[in-house]
Amino acid sequence: MDRRLDISVAEAIVLGLIAQGVCDFFVVFGHGTTELGDVLRTYSEAGAVRCHPVRHETEAAHAATASRWMHGRRAAVVTSIGPGALHALAGSLVAASNGIGVWHLYGDETTEDEGPNMQQLPGRHQASFLRLASEMGTAYSLHTPGAVGAALRRGVETVEHPYSPGPFFLLLPMNTQGSIVERFNIDELPIHRPGRLGTAPPEAVSRAVEVLASPSRVVVKVGGGARGLRSQVERLLELADAVAVLSPVSSDVLDHRHPRNMLIGGSKGSSCGNHAMQRAETLVVIGSRGVCQADCSRTGYPLVRHVININADIATADHYQRTEALVGEGAATLSALCDALEGGVTPDVGMPSQWLKECASAKEQWLAWCEARRAMPTLFDDVWRRSVLTQPAAIDAIAAVVLPRGGRLIFDAGDVQANGFQMVAPTTENTVTTDGGSSYMGFASSALLARAVHDDGRPLVAVCGDGSFTMNPQVLIDGVALGVRGCIVVLDNRRMAAISSLQRAQYGVDFATSDDVAVDYVAWASSVTGVRAWFGGDDVASLRVALEYALAHDGVSLVHVPVYFGDEPLGGLGSYGRWNVGPWVPEVQRLRHEIAL
């Protein structure tokens, strides 16, 4: 191309995104993005980009997030002004909470202020949506056409941040999208990406080694930032005679069968994970933000007196009191720490140590607890008026079909999510995805649309509750339109079971979290041409047969499974940590300040 071009703002943006490898756009066009839409049409017809039209902006945000999260494929969301942008902004919470880099391109009010634009935010504030979007992440309004290069650079710095990426909101006033930038120098389009850090300072690593060399019970909190570091984490566990506790977003980072893996810990964690957290004296954190449900609202480590926190973000690395912060590249820093431990004075581990024996015993008890739920897969349910599958049994049956085939499970919010990360036993990485950052209802089914960007041929199953599925049911239509192959399993208890259970635990009664409306999900899904749907039955064998049919379908499929809700302990897996909500607040906050970690 010529280095100097007379080019519209909209076309410069598309060229800049192509230069960054962003060639997939999930779009809901409107009057606020007609100019950008026409540029995308031109480049789409030329084969330079692909546009994936969907029926809801939140769904578009989820699909673009899942594309980057599950497949590493860059994608952008395009919406119009007003309600569409607000829907997409809400959906961007998943990317913001889980650290996923996604471009969001929104139409915006005109810059010459001829009067209120239809669908702009009400009031007389200038750049009101810029102010709103800036609360979710980094935002930039292209008020001045000549700033297009600078705007794209800001986006690259956000979306491609090596350690804490997030959504970037590029606001495109309707009257500037088509403005011509004369003799625009395309060398202004950013092609670089932010650099990475090195190893944490040697003196900090040495101090961490001194801590780990002292006899103590060590727990390693493995967060989402530890993805791809399995061998290094396993090495640290052996050298430090430590056990690992996982977060919901990192449930597949370690093999479920590893003897030092105590599985999920936190408010909704396993009993063995919480046992390790409660008894540990030294905490090593790898790539974790310390979210309330992951560390029991900062009360999960009551006996810990020393913390070693490996993170590339200074504030996150210094989250806890009494911390030796190892600020640096995760892989390099973890390797340096292991090398120093191996070359210096290491604890007398023994085979196995008393700490490992204690935690292994707690894990055996947890595995027996899970096995009891497999042995009693059905219970009589008052709503269904018959015996139906429990959620743990249904999820276990789904995993038994999908994971041995090299498939991937996506869990939606609520009870499905909690039972999912407690019950599933992944052995390899990148097999389980769950939005542990924001628990956004409707994410899992929308994530199937990531297959429009990249289809690796693996079986893909989104496990949703009935409430979560009905948040984004249009994925049935969009999945067919975009040629997606994937299965949605609806676990139906006619309620928001996670909140019903929380209400009962806190107040003894649930309220306004259920209804009496029966829905024929098989008929609903089957009404969409191209979708195949099956009833999953009321026992494990029937569910497995339905899943076999669903996975064989070359397109979108759905399996409907009635599931139990009630007070019978065998109907769920239980909770073993603390949480700073409702009537529990005074005691949790009192304990938090007493622990002072």
PDB file of C-alpha atoms in Angstrom, residues 19 38 43 58 61 68 70 73 121 126 141 147 164-165 188 214 259 294 317 320 360 419 431-432 447 453 546:
ATOM      1  CA  ALA A  19      -2.458  -5.131  11.491  1.00  0.00           C
ATOM      2  CA  ASP A  38     -19.883  -0.519   5.211  1.00  0.00           C
ATOM      3  CA  TYR A  43     -13.099  -5.813   3.606  1.00  0.00           C
ATOM      4  CA  THR A  58     -24.117  -9.184  25.307  1.00  0.00           C
ATOM      5  CA  ALA A  61     -19.284  -9.650  23.919  1.00  0.00           C
ATOM      6  CA  ARG A  68      -9.614 -15.049  22.910  1.00  0.00           C
ATOM      7  CA  MET A  70     -10.393 -20.525  24.745  1.00  0.00           C
ATOM      8  CA  ARG A  73      -7.958 -15.739  18.643  1.00  0.00           C
ATOM      9  CA  LEU A 121     -27.192   8.714  27.433  1.00  0.00           C
ATOM     10  CA  GLN A 126     -20.084  15.881  27.400  1.00  0.00           C
ATOM     11  CA  SER A 141     -13.354   8.616  22.076  1.00  0.00           C
ATOM     12  CA  ALA A 147      -5.995  10.831  16.647  1.00  0.00           C
ATOM     13  CA  SER A 164      -3.464  -7.944  32.902  1.00  0.00           C
ATOM     14  CA  PRO A 165      -5.251  -7.449  29.577  1.00  0.00           C
ATOM     15  CA  GLU A 188       1.060   5.491  12.549  1.00  0.00           C
ATOM     16  CA  SER A 214      12.003 -22.962  57.432  1.00  0.00           C
ATOM     17  CA  PRO A 259      -1.049 -36.360  45.034  1.00  0.00           C
ATOM     18  CA  ALA A 294     -11.157 -17.904  46.206  1.00  0.00           C
ATOM     19  CA  ALA A 317       1.618  -9.167  44.401  1.00  0.00           C
ATOM     20  CA  TYR A 320      -1.683  -9.706  51.607  1.00  0.00           C
ATOM     21  CA  ALA A 360      -3.935 -36.657  51.413  1.00  0.00           C
ATOM     22  CA  ASN A 419     -20.908 -28.314  41.114  1.00  0.00           C
ATOM     23  CA  THR A 431     -10.459 -28.738  29.153  1.00  0.00           C
ATOM     24  CA  VAL A 432     -12.633 -26.691  31.533  1.00  0.00           C
ATOM     25  CA  ALA A 447     -19.226 -18.993  24.196  1.00  0.00           C
ATOM     26  CA  VAL A 453     -13.694 -17.971  14.742  1.00  0.00           C
ATOM     27  CA  ALA A 546     -28.659 -38.407  24.613  1.00  0.00           C
TER      28      ALA A 546
END
